[in-house]
Structure formats: C-alpha cells, structure tokens
Amino acid sequence: LLDCDIYGPSIPLMMGIQQRPVVSEEEKLIPPSNHGIKLMSMGFLLNDDQPVIWRGPMIQKTVQQFITQVEWGQLDYLLVDLPPGTGDAQLSLCQTVPLDGGVIITTPQEASLGVVRKGIAMFEKVNVPLLGLVENMSYFTDPSGTKHLLFGSGGGIVTAEKLGTTLLGQVPLVPEIRAGGDAGQPIVVSAPESLAAGVFREIAETLLLQVSQKQLPRV
C-alpha cells in the first residue's frame, strides 16, 4: 500500500504503524508492514505535525522514488492512495509506472461528483483504465434500523452509469470505520463480520476479478 498523498499522509495512522523504514544494503527503503501489508508513506519520513512545503517537481521526484527506490519485493498487488484532484501526484504516478487501472472514490453529493468527473477525465487522457467507482458515506443506519441518506442519494450510481463503469460498492457511514482508522485497526481487522467490512471485501473481490480479466502486467 503506497500513500502518495504527500501533503496529508494518513496511511501510518490508519494502518497503525509509525516506525521509520530502514535502508537496505542496496540503499533502498525497506517498507514497514502491518496486518500483512507492506506500507510506504511520506508520513514515515516526517516528524509529528511536520508540514511538507514543496512545489511540483519535488512531488514528482518523491513519487518516482517511492516506486523505484523502495524494496517492495515480490508483490501480489500495489495499491496507491492518491489525494483528491488532478495534481502532481496523479500525473507523476501515471508517468512513472504502467497501471492496471484507477478506482474513483466519491460521496453522493454533487459537490464531490464534480471533482470526481474531472479525475475520471484525467485518467482517460493518460490512458489509465477506469476499474470502477466507490461511493463513500453512502448512508447512515440509526439504532432503529432506519436508513438516512445524509449526503443525498444516487450520485454514485448515476455517475457510474453515465461513464459505463462499475459501481464497486457503497460504504456506509458508521462510527466503527472512523474509530478503526484512528486506532490503526481497519474494520476488516477489528470487526470482520460487520456489514461495513463485508462491503470492503466485496469491493476488493470485484477489483481482483477485473484486474485478473484485464491480464495487464503488474508492478
């Protein structure tokens, strides 16, 4: 799991690991791991609350180094977390390594979907296939079982249909996801039998199927 949100790295917190990576004899960074997943993030290289105040070329160089100067070893998959938008991190990644595809994350309201459509257009311009769309914070279910659509409804489905792509899943708004992220225990680890964990597994299984069907070279 590669965290390319250089300005706001959150993977160390959400995956529950803060140690700095060590350097191998080949002078490459050895990625720390937790929950069976190798991790690399700018957050491992910074002191607490230290900001990154860089221009575009530095972002580009860092993304390239995270791909080429990290001792990833033999991987099944390399999942890259990108910041919102169409900035330097996205373009640098697309120019550095061939990608099996991109996954777009949105919330149901139009304000989010407008940004999402720009991101999709960017992937098209750099010839990265779109694997699908995930709608986050889709709904909240109260203790009585009533479902509340706090951010509207249908945005993810409509956008996926317009683009001819797959709506991979609708992640509910539940406190356990937030609590697990803050504690470094993803909900698929802390509450594997929960509804939300099941949604994440379904998303992952659909993605695995799509990537295997495409039969593209992987990192």
XYZ file of C-alpha atoms in Angstrom:
219
model
C 0.000 0.000 0.000
C 1.665 3.196 -1.208
C 0.491 6.523 0.206
C 1.052 9.189 -2.443
C -0.823 11.884 -0.565
C 2.423 13.719 0.092
C 0.904 16.752 1.789
C -1.508 14.848 4.022
C -0.242 11.302 4.579
C -2.702 9.300 6.670
C -1.739 5.684 5.985
C 0.621 5.407 9.007
C -2.193 6.359 11.387
C -4.883 4.293 9.686
C -2.689 1.200 9.436
C -1.297 1.520 12.956
C 2.415 1.828 12.283
C 4.770 4.751 12.851
C 8.268 3.294 12.570
C 10.739 4.767 10.118
C 11.787 2.488 7.246
C 15.339 1.138 7.327
C 17.726 1.234 4.379
C 18.898 -1.962 2.694
C 22.432 -2.760 1.537
C 21.295 -1.706 -1.936
C 20.398 1.705 -0.447
C 16.673 1.189 -0.893
C 13.993 1.807 1.713
C 12.557 -1.355 3.243
C 8.820 -0.743 3.715
C 7.378 -1.403 7.188
C 4.424 -3.758 7.339
C 1.317 -4.314 9.419
C -1.753 -6.529 9.029
C 0.259 -8.457 6.427
C 0.600 -5.418 4.143
C 3.798 -3.613 3.144
C 3.452 0.137 3.535
C 5.226 3.259 2.354
C 4.228 6.824 3.114
C 5.737 10.267 3.430
C 4.374 10.120 6.970
C 7.084 7.594 7.883
C 9.773 10.122 6.977
C 8.415 13.159 8.837
C 8.349 14.217 12.447
C 4.901 14.623 14.024
C 2.964 17.574 12.562
C 5.864 18.494 10.255
C 4.381 20.016 7.073
C 5.543 19.303 3.540
C 6.042 22.617 1.739
C 7.086 21.552 -1.743
C 6.474 22.573 -5.320
C 5.501 20.188 -8.098
C 8.964 18.874 -9.112
C 9.643 17.648 -5.580
C 6.332 15.799 -5.503
C 7.168 14.186 -8.832
C 10.605 13.095 -7.611
C 9.203 11.637 -4.389
C 6.504 9.611 -6.158
C 9.119 8.227 -8.548
C 11.407 7.309 -5.652
C 8.580 5.563 -3.812
C 8.189 3.332 -6.872
C 11.841 2.744 -7.784
C 13.779 3.215 -4.528
C 11.653 1.091 -2.195
C 12.478 -2.605 -1.716
C 8.943 -3.788 -2.487
C 9.981 -7.342 -3.296
C 7.507 -9.686 -4.975
C 4.028 -8.208 -4.684
C 0.593 -9.555 -5.448
C -0.722 -6.015 -5.956
C 0.434 -2.460 -5.353
C -2.445 -0.242 -4.268
C -1.711 3.502 -4.432
C -3.671 6.010 -2.367
C -3.817 9.381 -4.121
C -5.067 12.762 -2.896
C -8.233 14.233 -4.431
C -7.962 16.134 -7.676
C -5.738 16.010 -10.747
C -2.419 17.280 -9.419
C 1.256 16.406 -9.478
C 0.982 13.120 -7.576
C -1.520 11.641 -10.038
C 0.378 12.724 -13.126
C 3.734 11.614 -11.719
C 2.393 8.157 -10.918
C 0.860 7.726 -14.369
C 4.148 8.748 -15.987
C 6.313 6.515 -13.790
C 4.718 3.072 -13.903
C 2.102 1.251 -16.014
C -1.166 0.998 -14.101
C -3.778 -1.749 -14.226
C -6.421 0.890 -13.595
C -7.837 3.595 -11.387
C -10.574 3.492 -8.754
C -12.512 6.676 -8.098
C -13.818 7.432 -4.593
C -16.767 9.798 -4.221
C -19.541 10.773 -1.846
C -23.156 11.051 -3.032
C -23.478 14.835 -3.235
C -22.940 16.842 -6.426
C -20.048 18.865 -4.946
C -17.977 15.694 -4.707
C -19.133 14.252 -8.017
C -17.973 17.346 -9.900
C -14.400 16.765 -8.713
C -14.714 13.065 -9.467
C -15.677 13.667 -13.088
C -12.513 15.744 -13.557
C -10.436 12.927 -12.102
C -12.019 10.430 -14.454
C -11.296 12.689 -17.433
C -7.659 12.897 -16.351
C -7.299 9.106 -16.253
C -8.779 8.943 -19.753
C -6.247 11.463 -21.075
C -3.304 9.463 -19.724
C -4.763 6.142 -20.917
C -5.382 4.616 -17.484
C -8.405 2.273 -17.489
C -11.189 3.058 -15.036
C -11.918 -0.005 -12.902
C -14.902 1.466 -11.147
C -16.292 3.861 -8.616
C -16.788 3.588 -4.848
C -19.391 5.692 -3.073
C -18.231 6.518 0.453
C -20.503 7.689 3.294
C -23.498 6.499 1.301
C -25.935 6.218 4.179
C -26.288 6.030 7.951
C -28.486 3.482 9.702
C -29.761 4.510 13.135
C -30.370 2.064 16.022
C -33.991 1.585 14.949
C -32.856 0.342 11.556
C -33.934 3.441 9.629
C -31.571 4.363 6.799
C -30.674 8.058 6.477
C -29.196 9.442 3.240
C -27.247 12.291 4.829
C -25.398 13.336 1.668
C -28.108 12.665 -0.874
C -28.626 9.530 -2.900
C -27.986 8.012 -6.276
C -24.980 10.128 -7.245
C -22.569 7.236 -7.460
C -24.961 5.013 -9.372
C -25.866 7.736 -11.868
C -22.229 8.701 -12.447
C -21.174 5.075 -12.932
C -23.985 4.510 -15.433
C -23.109 7.651 -17.399
C -19.491 6.537 -17.639
C -20.340 2.940 -18.427
C -18.338 1.742 -15.442
C -18.995 -0.331 -12.335
C -20.266 0.960 -9.011
C -17.967 -1.207 -6.917
C -19.710 -0.595 -3.625
C -21.481 1.807 -1.279
C -19.652 2.194 2.016
C -21.951 3.103 4.925
C -21.254 5.934 7.339
C -20.540 4.081 10.578
C -18.503 5.173 13.622
C -16.561 1.912 13.620
C -14.786 2.797 10.365
C -13.607 6.113 11.811
C -12.629 4.555 15.140
C -10.704 1.766 13.444
C -8.838 4.222 11.236
C -7.848 6.352 14.222
C -6.697 3.267 16.136
C -4.780 1.706 13.249
C -7.215 -1.212 13.071
C -9.078 -1.292 9.726
C -12.649 -2.503 10.157
C -11.922 -5.677 8.193
C -9.498 -6.495 11.032
C -11.350 -5.072 14.048
C -14.859 -6.200 13.036
C -14.519 -8.640 10.129
C -18.127 -9.857 10.374
C -19.661 -6.362 10.247
C -21.726 -5.056 7.338
C -19.105 -2.402 6.505
C -16.289 -4.955 6.447
C -18.365 -7.052 4.074
C -18.744 -4.080 1.728
C -14.970 -3.573 1.653
C -14.411 -7.264 0.912
C -16.929 -7.176 -1.935
C -15.174 -4.143 -3.416
C -11.804 -5.895 -3.178
C -13.118 -9.107 -4.730
C -14.669 -7.220 -7.649
C -11.408 -5.367 -8.258
C -9.367 -8.567 -8.140
C -11.660 -10.102 -10.725
C -11.426 -7.084 -13.002
C -7.633 -6.918 -12.817
C -7.260 -10.629 -13.493
C -9.548 -10.370 -16.515
C -7.580 -7.488 -17.963
C -4.372 -9.571 -17.777
C -2.201 -6.471 -17.752
C 1.367 -6.530 -16.397
C 1.537 -5.670 -12.704
C 4.214 -3.867 -10.694
